[in-house]
Short mmCIF file of C-alpha atoms and ligand atoms in Angstrom, two decimals:
data_model
loop_
_atom_site.label_atom_id
_atom_site.label_comp_id
_atom_site.label_asym_id
_atom_site.label_seq_id
_atom_site.Cartn_x
_atom_site.Cartn_y
_atom_site.Cartn_z
CA MET Q 1 -25.26 18.61 0.95
CA LEU Q 2 -21.92 20.15 1.95
CA THR Q 3 -18.95 17.93 2.60
CA ARG Q 4 -16.93 18.64 5.73
CA ARG Q 5 -14.31 20.40 3.63
CA GLU Q 6 -16.90 22.70 2.16
CA LEU Q 7 -18.37 23.29 5.60
CA LEU Q 8 -14.98 24.14 7.00
CA ALA Q 9 -14.23 26.52 4.17
CA THR Q 10 -17.64 28.15 4.60
CA ALA Q 11 -17.23 28.41 8.35
CA GLY Q 12 -13.88 30.06 7.88
CA VAL Q 13 -15.38 32.72 5.64
CA ALA Q 14 -18.45 33.20 7.82
CA ALA Q 15 -16.37 33.68 10.93
CA GLY Q 16 -14.46 36.43 9.18
CA ALA Q 17 -11.30 34.40 9.21
CA THR Q 18 -8.05 36.08 8.43
CA ALA Q 19 -7.13 36.76 4.84
CA THR Q 20 -4.59 33.95 5.04
CA ALA Q 21 -7.08 31.36 6.18
CA VAL Q 22 -9.63 32.42 3.58
CA ALA Q 23 -7.03 32.20 0.84
CA LEU Q 24 -6.18 28.71 2.04
CA SER Q 25 -9.68 27.48 1.28
CA ALA Q 26 -10.53 23.91 0.44
CA CYS Q 27 -9.59 24.03 -3.22
CA ASP Q 28 -6.50 26.17 -2.75
CA PRO Q 29 -3.33 24.23 -3.48
CA SER Q 30 -1.23 26.65 -1.40
CA PRO Q 31 1.37 25.09 0.89
CA PRO Q 32 0.31 24.36 4.47
CA PRO Q 33 0.83 26.89 7.26
CA ALA Q 34 4.35 26.69 8.52
CA ALA Q 35 4.99 23.78 10.85
CA PRO Q 36 8.25 23.05 12.62
CA ALA Q 37 10.86 21.16 10.64
CA ALA Q 38 10.51 17.47 11.22
CA THR Q 39 13.14 15.27 12.78
CA THR Q 40 14.37 12.72 10.30
CA GLY Q 41 16.39 9.55 10.73
CA ALA Q 42 19.49 8.62 8.80
CA ALA Q 43 19.03 8.86 5.03
CA LEU Q 44 17.46 5.71 3.65
CA ASP Q 45 19.42 3.42 1.39
CA PRO Q 46 16.56 1.14 0.29
CA ALA Q 47 19.03 -1.47 -0.91
CA SER Q 48 20.44 -1.94 2.60
CA TRP Q 49 18.42 -3.79 5.24
CA ASP Q 50 20.59 -2.19 7.92
CA SER Q 51 19.57 1.19 6.57
CA VAL Q 52 15.91 0.16 6.49
CA ARG Q 53 16.12 -1.00 10.11
CA ALA Q 54 17.85 2.24 11.08
CA GLN Q 55 14.65 4.07 10.13
CA PHE Q 56 13.00 2.53 13.20
CA ALA Q 57 13.59 3.35 16.85
CA LEU Q 58 13.21 -0.21 18.18
CA THR Q 59 15.37 -0.95 21.17
CA GLY Q 60 17.44 -4.05 21.85
CA GLY Q 61 16.79 -7.69 21.26
CA ALA Q 62 15.75 -9.88 18.41
CA ASN Q 63 12.28 -8.47 17.83
CA PHE Q 64 9.86 -11.01 16.37
CA VAL Q 65 6.80 -9.12 17.61
CA ALA Q 66 7.28 -5.88 15.66
CA PHE Q 67 4.38 -6.86 13.38
CA TYR Q 68 1.98 -6.95 16.35
CA LEU Q 69 1.61 -3.17 16.46
CA ALA Q 70 3.91 -1.14 14.25
CA SER Q 71 6.89 0.90 15.25
CA HIS Q 72 6.91 4.07 13.13
CA ALA Q 73 9.71 4.61 10.61
CA ALA Q 74 11.53 7.96 10.61
CA PRO Q 75 9.58 9.45 7.68
CA VAL Q 76 6.32 8.42 9.35
CA ARG Q 77 7.40 9.91 12.69
CA ALA Q 78 8.44 13.11 10.93
CA ALA Q 79 5.13 13.41 9.09
CA ILE Q 80 3.16 12.78 12.29
CA GLU Q 81 5.12 15.47 14.10
CA ARG Q 82 4.65 17.93 11.24
CA HIS Q 83 0.88 17.43 11.13
CA ARG Q 84 0.59 17.38 14.91
CA ALA Q 85 2.37 20.72 15.16
CA GLY Q 86 0.17 22.20 12.47
CA LEU Q 87 -3.01 20.94 14.14
CA ASP Q 88 -1.90 22.07 17.58
CA ALA Q 89 -1.14 25.53 16.25
CA ASP Q 90 -4.45 25.97 14.44
CA ALA Q 91 -6.48 22.83 13.78
CA HIS Q 92 -9.16 24.61 11.78
CA GLY Q 93 -6.72 26.50 9.61
CA TYR Q 94 -4.55 23.43 9.07
CA LEU Q 95 -7.56 21.36 8.00
CA VAL Q 96 -8.91 24.02 5.67
CA ALA Q 97 -5.53 24.42 4.07
CA ASN Q 98 -4.43 20.81 3.91
CA GLU Q 99 -7.13 18.20 4.39
CA GLN Q 100 -8.00 17.68 0.75
CA ARG Q 101 -4.38 17.60 -0.40
CA LEU Q 102 -3.27 15.22 2.36
CA ASP Q 103 -6.25 12.87 1.98
CA GLU Q 104 -5.50 12.77 -1.72
CA ALA Q 105 -1.82 12.03 -1.09
CA VAL Q 106 -2.78 9.06 1.10
CA ARG Q 107 -5.20 7.74 -1.51
CA THR Q 108 -2.66 8.16 -4.29
CA GLU Q 109 0.19 6.48 -2.40
CA ALA Q 110 -2.03 3.60 -1.22
CA ALA Q 111 -3.34 3.06 -4.75
CA ALA Q 112 0.20 3.08 -6.15
CA TYR Q 113 1.30 0.55 -3.54
CA LEU Q 114 -1.67 -1.73 -4.28
CA ARG Q 115 -1.48 -1.03 -8.02
CA THR Q 116 -5.17 -0.20 -8.08
CA GLU Q 117 -7.48 2.78 -8.54
CA ALA Q 118 -7.78 5.12 -5.55
CA ASP Q 119 -11.57 5.20 -6.04
CA ARG Q 120 -11.80 1.67 -4.70
CA LEU Q 121 -10.09 2.41 -1.39
CA ALA Q 122 -11.81 3.28 1.89
CA PHE Q 123 -9.75 4.21 4.94
CA THR Q 124 -10.36 2.97 8.46
CA ASP Q 125 -8.65 2.87 11.85
CA SER Q 126 -7.91 -0.87 11.95
CA THR Q 127 -8.58 -4.25 10.43
CA THR Q 128 -11.33 -4.75 12.98
CA MET Q 129 -13.07 -1.53 11.98
CA GLY Q 130 -12.81 -2.52 8.31
CA LEU Q 131 -14.27 -5.97 8.95
CA GLY Q 132 -17.03 -4.54 11.14
CA LEU Q 133 -17.98 -2.01 8.46
CA LEU Q 134 -17.84 -4.54 5.65
CA TYR Q 135 -19.87 -7.24 7.32
CA SER Q 136 -22.41 -4.69 8.54
CA GLY Q 137 -22.76 -2.89 5.22
CA LEU Q 138 -23.02 -5.71 2.69
CA ARG Q 139 -26.59 -5.96 1.48
CA LEU Q 140 -27.93 -9.37 2.53
CA ARG Q 141 -31.44 -10.72 3.05
CA PRO Q 142 -32.71 -12.95 5.84
CA GLY Q 143 -31.91 -16.52 4.83
CA ASP Q 144 -28.81 -15.48 2.91
CA GLU Q 145 -25.77 -17.32 4.07
CA VAL Q 146 -22.25 -16.26 4.92
CA LEU Q 147 -19.61 -18.96 4.78
CA THR Q 148 -16.57 -18.38 6.95
CA THR Q 149 -13.95 -20.71 8.41
CA GLU Q 150 -12.79 -22.07 11.75
CA HIS Q 151 -9.44 -20.30 11.29
CA ASP Q 152 -10.39 -16.62 11.32
CA PHE Q 153 -9.66 -14.06 13.98
CA TYR Q 154 -12.26 -12.90 16.50
CA SER Q 155 -12.92 -9.71 14.50
CA THR Q 156 -14.32 -11.65 11.53
CA HIS Q 157 -16.28 -14.12 13.64
CA GLU Q 158 -17.75 -11.46 15.90
CA SER Q 159 -18.63 -9.06 13.05
CA LEU Q 160 -20.51 -11.89 11.39
CA ARG Q 161 -22.18 -13.05 14.61
CA LEU Q 162 -23.43 -9.51 15.22
CA ARG Q 163 -24.70 -9.34 11.65
CA GLY Q 164 -26.65 -12.55 12.21
CA VAL Q 165 -28.14 -11.16 15.43
CA ARG Q 166 -29.18 -8.00 13.60
CA ASP Q 167 -30.99 -9.38 10.58
CA GLY Q 168 -31.14 -13.15 10.54
CA VAL Q 169 -28.28 -13.80 8.14
CA THR Q 170 -27.00 -17.36 8.63
CA VAL Q 171 -23.29 -17.82 9.32
CA ARG Q 172 -21.61 -21.18 8.81
CA ARG Q 173 -18.00 -22.21 9.39
CA VAL Q 174 -15.87 -24.73 7.55
CA ARG Q 175 -12.55 -26.25 8.61
CA LEU Q 176 -10.02 -25.98 5.79
CA TYR Q 177 -7.26 -28.16 7.25
CA ASP Q 178 -6.90 -30.45 10.24
CA GLU Q 179 -3.18 -30.04 10.80
CA ALA Q 180 -1.64 -26.72 9.84
CA ALA Q 181 1.78 -28.18 9.09
CA ARG Q 182 0.21 -30.51 6.52
CA ALA Q 183 -2.21 -28.00 5.01
CA ASP Q 184 -2.71 -28.63 1.33
CA ALA Q 185 -3.81 -25.97 -1.18
CA GLY Q 186 -5.96 -28.33 -3.24
CA GLU Q 187 -7.74 -29.69 -0.19
CA ILE Q 188 -8.33 -26.20 1.21
CA VAL Q 189 -10.05 -25.14 -2.01
CA ARG Q 190 -12.06 -28.37 -2.22
CA ARG Q 191 -13.31 -28.10 1.37
CA LEU Q 192 -14.33 -24.48 0.92
CA ARG Q 193 -16.05 -25.10 -2.41
CA ALA Q 194 -17.89 -28.11 -1.00
CA ALA Q 195 -19.22 -25.99 1.87
CA MET Q 196 -20.73 -23.35 -0.43
CA THR Q 197 -24.44 -23.65 -1.13
CA ALA Q 198 -26.86 -21.94 -3.49
CA ARG Q 199 -27.57 -19.50 -0.64
CA THR Q 200 -23.95 -18.47 -0.03
CA ARG Q 201 -23.64 -14.74 -0.72
CA VAL Q 202 -20.40 -14.04 1.14
CA VAL Q 203 -17.26 -16.12 1.64
CA ALA Q 204 -15.30 -14.61 4.53
CA ILE Q 205 -11.72 -15.81 4.86
CA THR Q 206 -8.36 -14.71 6.26
CA TRP Q 207 -5.30 -14.55 4.02
CA VAL Q 208 -2.77 -15.61 6.66
CA HIS Q 209 -4.05 -17.28 9.82
CA SER Q 210 -2.65 -15.68 12.96
CA SER Q 211 -3.35 -18.96 14.80
CA THR Q 212 -1.02 -21.10 12.68
CA GLY Q 213 0.71 -18.98 10.03
CA VAL Q 214 -1.08 -20.86 7.23
CA LYS Q 215 -1.47 -18.66 4.15
CA LEU Q 216 -4.53 -19.50 2.08
CA PRO Q 217 -4.32 -19.92 -1.69
CA VAL Q 218 -6.61 -16.93 -2.18
CA ARG Q 219 -6.33 -16.86 -5.98
CA ALA Q 220 -7.36 -20.52 -6.26
CA ILE Q 221 -10.21 -19.89 -3.81
CA ALA Q 222 -11.30 -16.89 -5.89
CA ASP Q 223 -11.36 -19.08 -9.00
CA ALA Q 224 -13.49 -21.67 -7.18
CA VAL Q 225 -15.90 -18.97 -5.98
CA ALA Q 226 -16.08 -17.60 -9.54
CA SER Q 227 -16.98 -21.03 -10.86
CA ALA Q 228 -19.70 -21.39 -8.20
CA ASN Q 229 -21.04 -17.98 -9.25
CA ARG Q 230 -21.26 -18.85 -12.93
CA GLY Q 231 -24.81 -18.42 -14.20
CA ARG Q 232 -26.02 -16.65 -11.05
CA ALA Q 233 -27.62 -13.18 -11.12
CA GLU Q 234 -25.31 -10.51 -9.71
CA ASP Q 235 -27.15 -10.20 -6.38
CA GLN Q 236 -27.05 -13.98 -5.93
CA ARG Q 237 -23.29 -14.28 -6.37
CA ALA Q 238 -20.95 -14.98 -3.49
CA LEU Q 239 -18.49 -12.19 -2.74
CA LEU Q 240 -15.03 -13.24 -1.60
CA CYS Q 241 -13.98 -11.09 1.38
CA VAL Q 242 -10.49 -11.37 2.83
CA ASP Q 243 -8.99 -10.24 6.12
CA GLY Q 244 -5.57 -9.59 4.64
CA VAL Q 245 -3.72 -8.13 7.59
CA HIS Q 246 -0.96 -10.75 7.92
CA GLY Q 247 -0.24 -10.82 4.19
CA PHE Q 248 -0.52 -7.08 3.58
CA GLY Q 249 2.89 -5.42 3.77
CA ILE Q 250 4.60 -8.78 3.16
CA GLU Q 251 3.31 -10.35 -0.02
CA ASP Q 252 3.83 -8.65 -3.35
CA ALA Q 253 0.27 -9.41 -4.46
CA THR Q 254 -2.34 -6.89 -5.52
CA PRO Q 255 -6.08 -7.32 -4.91
CA ALA Q 256 -6.37 -8.06 -8.62
CA ASP Q 257 -3.77 -10.83 -8.26
CA LEU Q 258 -5.73 -12.26 -5.35
CA GLY Q 259 -9.00 -12.08 -7.28
CA CYS Q 260 -11.07 -11.20 -4.20
CA ASP Q 261 -13.98 -8.75 -3.97
CA PHE Q 262 -12.84 -7.13 -0.72
CA LEU Q 263 -9.46 -6.97 0.93
CA VAL Q 264 -9.51 -5.57 4.46
CA SER Q 265 -6.36 -4.75 6.37
CA GLY Q 266 -4.83 -2.70 9.09
CA CYS Q 267 -1.79 -0.69 7.98
CA HIS Q 268 -0.20 -0.87 11.43
CA LYS Q 269 1.18 -4.38 11.31
CA TRP Q 270 3.56 -5.65 8.59
CA LEU Q 271 3.37 -2.43 6.60
CA PHE Q 272 4.69 -0.60 9.69
CA GLY Q 273 2.33 2.26 8.93
CA PRO Q 274 0.93 4.67 11.50
CA ARG Q 275 -0.81 3.04 14.46
CA GLY Q 276 -4.58 3.37 14.12
CA THR Q 277 -4.78 3.09 10.34
CA GLY Q 278 -6.32 0.58 7.96
CA LEU Q 279 -8.10 0.24 4.65
CA ILE Q 280 -10.73 -1.61 2.66
CA TRP Q 281 -10.19 -2.31 -1.02
CA GLY Q 282 -13.33 -3.30 -2.91
CA SER Q 283 -13.98 -4.47 -6.46
CA ASP Q 284 -16.65 -2.65 -8.48
CA ALA Q 285 -18.98 -5.62 -8.06
CA GLY Q 286 -18.28 -5.66 -4.33
CA TRP Q 287 -18.90 -1.97 -3.72
CA ARG Q 288 -22.14 -2.18 -5.73
CA ARG Q 289 -23.49 -4.43 -2.96
CA TYR Q 290 -22.31 -2.27 -0.05
CA THR Q 291 -24.25 0.42 1.81
CA PRO Q 292 -22.12 2.74 3.96
CA VAL Q 293 -22.51 2.30 7.70
CA ILE Q 294 -20.98 5.49 9.09
CA PRO Q 295 -21.69 8.80 7.34
CA PRO Q 296 -18.76 9.78 5.14
CA PHE Q 297 -17.41 13.33 5.45
CA GLY Q 298 -15.45 13.27 2.21
CA GLY Q 299 -18.43 13.10 -0.13
CA ASP Q 300 -19.63 10.05 -2.01
CA ALA Q 301 -18.09 10.67 -5.40
CA THR Q 302 -16.45 7.25 -5.32
CA PRO Q 303 -17.30 4.00 -3.50
CA GLY Q 304 -14.13 4.31 -1.44
CA LEU Q 305 -14.96 7.83 -0.28
CA ALA Q 306 -18.55 6.82 0.50
CA ALA Q 307 -17.33 3.88 2.62
CA THR Q 308 -14.72 5.90 4.54
CA PRO Q 309 -16.18 6.78 7.95
CA GLY Q 310 -16.55 10.50 8.52
CA GLY Q 311 -15.97 12.39 11.73
CA PHE Q 312 -12.64 13.79 12.74
CA HIS Q 313 -9.78 11.35 13.00
CA SER Q 314 -6.32 11.29 14.47
CA PHE Q 315 -5.33 13.01 11.24
CA GLU Q 316 -1.62 13.15 11.99
CA HIS Q 317 -1.58 9.35 11.84
CA ARG Q 318 -3.97 9.00 8.91
CA TRP Q 319 -1.99 11.41 6.75
CA ALA Q 320 1.38 9.85 7.63
CA LEU Q 321 0.16 6.74 5.80
CA ALA Q 322 1.42 8.36 2.61
CA GLU Q 323 4.98 8.19 3.96
CA ALA Q 324 4.55 4.55 5.04
CA PHE Q 325 3.42 3.48 1.56
CA ALA Q 326 6.16 5.56 -0.04
CA LEU Q 327 8.77 3.89 2.15
CA HIS Q 328 7.58 0.41 1.15
CA ARG Q 329 7.54 1.38 -2.50
CA ALA Q 330 11.07 2.79 -2.19
CA ILE Q 331 12.28 -0.49 -0.69
CA GLY Q 332 10.29 -2.49 -3.24
CA PRO Q 333 7.36 -4.79 -2.35
CA ASP Q 334 9.11 -7.67 -4.15
CA ARG Q 335 12.22 -7.24 -1.98
CA VAL Q 336 10.12 -7.00 1.20
CA ALA Q 337 8.39 -10.26 0.28
CA GLN Q 338 11.64 -11.99 -0.61
CA ARG Q 339 13.35 -10.85 2.60
CA THR Q 340 10.47 -11.82 4.88
CA HIS Q 341 10.16 -15.25 3.29
CA GLN Q 342 13.93 -15.78 3.42
CA LEU Q 343 14.06 -15.09 7.17
CA ALA Q 344 10.90 -17.11 7.86
CA ALA Q 345 12.33 -20.05 5.90
CA ALA Q 346 15.61 -19.91 7.84
CA LEU Q 347 13.70 -19.81 11.13
CA LYS Q 348 11.43 -22.70 10.13
CA ASP Q 349 14.36 -24.79 8.89
CA GLY Q 350 16.13 -24.24 12.19
CA LEU Q 351 13.08 -24.92 14.35
CA ALA Q 352 12.22 -28.08 12.41
CA ALA Q 353 15.66 -29.45 13.28
CA VAL Q 354 15.11 -29.07 17.04
CA PRO Q 355 13.74 -32.39 18.37
CA LYS Q 356 11.61 -30.84 21.13
CA VAL Q 357 9.92 -28.40 18.72
CA ARG Q 358 6.74 -29.08 16.79
CA LEU Q 359 6.52 -26.62 13.91
CA HIS Q 360 2.93 -25.83 12.95
CA THR Q 361 3.43 -23.35 10.11
CA PRO Q 362 3.89 -24.98 6.70
CA ARG Q 363 7.44 -24.86 5.28
CA ASP Q 364 6.05 -24.17 1.78
CA ALA Q 365 6.25 -20.43 0.92
CA GLU Q 366 3.01 -20.82 -1.04
CA LEU Q 367 1.25 -21.72 2.20
CA SER Q 368 2.97 -19.35 4.62
CA ALA Q 369 4.12 -15.74 4.94
CA GLY Q 370 5.84 -14.12 7.93
CA ILE Q 371 4.10 -15.76 10.88
CA VAL Q 372 5.91 -18.82 12.26
CA CYS Q 373 4.12 -20.87 14.94
CA CYS Q 374 5.44 -23.79 16.95
CA GLU Q 375 5.25 -25.62 20.26
CA VAL Q 376 8.16 -26.58 22.50
CA ASP Q 377 7.79 -29.77 24.53
CA GLY Q 378 7.29 -29.01 28.20
CA TYR Q 379 6.49 -25.33 27.67
CA GLY Q 380 3.16 -23.58 27.37
CA ALA Q 381 3.36 -20.70 24.88
CA PRO Q 382 3.44 -17.94 27.56
CA ASP Q 383 6.23 -19.78 29.44
CA ALA Q 384 8.27 -20.14 26.27
CA VAL Q 385 7.76 -16.43 25.49
CA LEU Q 386 8.97 -15.51 28.97
CA ALA Q 387 12.00 -17.77 28.78
CA LEU Q 388 12.97 -16.42 25.35
CA SER Q 389 12.61 -12.84 26.54
CA ARG Q 390 15.35 -13.53 29.11
CA ALA Q 391 17.62 -14.23 26.15
CA LYS Q 392 16.41 -10.97 24.55
CA VAL Q 393 14.37 -12.78 21.94
CA LEU Q 394 10.91 -11.27 21.68
CA ALA Q 395 8.08 -13.56 20.57
CA SER Q 396 4.37 -13.79 21.46
CA PRO Q 397 1.80 -16.44 22.33
CA THR Q 398 -1.06 -16.79 19.83
CA PRO Q 399 -4.42 -15.67 21.29
CA TYR Q 400 -6.12 -18.94 20.35
CA ASP Q 401 -6.80 -22.32 21.92
CA PRO Q 402 -4.40 -24.07 21.65
CA SER Q 403 -1.96 -21.21 22.00
CA TYR Q 404 1.33 -21.54 20.12
CA LEU Q 405 4.68 -19.78 20.38
CA ARG Q 406 4.68 -17.27 17.52
CA PHE Q 407 7.53 -15.50 15.76
CA GLY Q 408 7.20 -12.73 13.19
CA PRO Q 409 10.39 -12.40 11.16
CA SER Q 410 10.14 -9.21 9.14
CA ILE Q 411 12.16 -6.49 7.46
CA LEU Q 412 13.07 -5.40 11.00
CA THR Q 413 14.82 -8.66 11.86
CA THR Q 414 18.14 -10.05 10.66
CA GLU Q 415 19.81 -13.38 10.04
CA ALA Q 416 21.57 -12.86 13.40
CA ASP Q 417 18.17 -12.44 15.08
CA VAL Q 418 17.05 -15.75 13.58
CA GLU Q 419 20.21 -17.39 14.91
CA ALA Q 420 19.58 -15.85 18.35
CA ALA Q 421 16.02 -17.17 18.33
CA LEU Q 422 17.16 -20.66 17.38
CA ARG Q 423 19.86 -20.65 20.09
CA ALA Q 424 17.33 -19.54 22.67
CA VAL Q 425 14.82 -22.20 21.63
CA ARG Q 426 17.48 -24.93 21.67
CA SER Q 427 18.45 -23.91 25.19
CA LEU Q 428 14.92 -24.27 26.56
C1 PLP W 501 -6.13 -12.18 11.42
C2 PLP W 501 -6.30 -10.94 12.22
N1 PLP W 501 -7.21 -10.02 11.83
C3 PLP W 501 -7.39 -8.88 12.51
C4 PLP W 501 -6.65 -8.60 13.62
C5 PLP W 501 -6.91 -7.30 14.34
O1 PLP W 501 -6.23 -6.27 13.68
P1 PLP W 501 -6.50 -4.76 14.08
O2 PLP W 501 -5.82 -4.53 15.37
O3 PLP W 501 -5.88 -3.97 12.95
O4 PLP W 501 -7.96 -4.57 14.17
C6 PLP W 501 -5.70 -9.52 14.08
C7 PLP W 501 -4.85 -9.33 15.27
O5 PLP W 501 -4.54 -8.37 15.79
C8 PLP W 501 -5.52 -10.71 13.37
O6 PLP W 501 -4.62 -11.62 13.76
#
């Protein structure tokens, strides 16, 4: 069976392509066909948050919604433009010459960022696509049970519901805390462990809840799942699957640190990677129980390649992921985590001191990340968002019932932005 790359190379030869295109065959490491020079932003000083922010083209206001869908940093914009120009000039030639090298660069950069092996990484268009693929492709039998929680996003719940409709897998939900602000790590683990049964084959959780900002103690949950698995045959064990999108790009934690079997994330939120990109990381044990859903075009030499959907993609965005990971590594994942937590803590401290505000996100950094949710007496979340926007403070309402006012302090916000947000909330 030929991979797409081999097909492309063959097609180029068969069509009597020019000597240049033939020379630039799949395995040829020659440089890409000339593409226009890319526009770059100001040189990055990774030690300066002003310089980091200057890489982005965000306009005005204290932007606490930048995580919702990423703004592209200058190196990402430049890479997208470079690839777009190359594809527009000669898509076939550009692919033949560059696809393998650029796919590899993305895999290498992503693996370096996650401190993992590239073989374990599959690439997707979004968190939702990753969750849909994962929960469709895990091998389960009728009567097997998936345990998820009341706190996950629609994409997890709906992927699992559809799986149940398809082949009779049972899906159950557990509530891990009653009040987000008083969430307790020990109780979360106990409730989850108590809800597992001998039939539980998948535990589907979300690292940071977009409804409340609660961050789950994933490592402790992984340890509890491991203890439940002790003595079980491999195909009877529960796999721990995590929607990681609101921790990914903030927390300096690798999949190995988390101890999960699958980590699914979009790269277009807190990582500020190209819009329309995402990934699935799987452990060896996890991938052994996964059957690909969409035919891969990159071969099946590794589990990650086999799980990466084939077909053509918006390649200019996919390939610019390498620059997004490189930017984060240049800044330092530990500094990104420290900065995001510092701003979130300042915002939470300030909000907690406003009498008419009820803060829902835990103050404890072990139980929270960048998302900060609250309610303001007398204001529904959409009204509060509107009122804040008049003061040039951009926040969003959570898409849940009840809906909360949600802030996302990030590496694109400043201490002054936090102050502006607090002033605006106080004035409501
Ligand atoms: C927890 C969670 N998972 C997944 C998603 C969807 O992410 P994507 O747009 O990358 O599919 C969201 C919200 O957008 C979310 O809050």
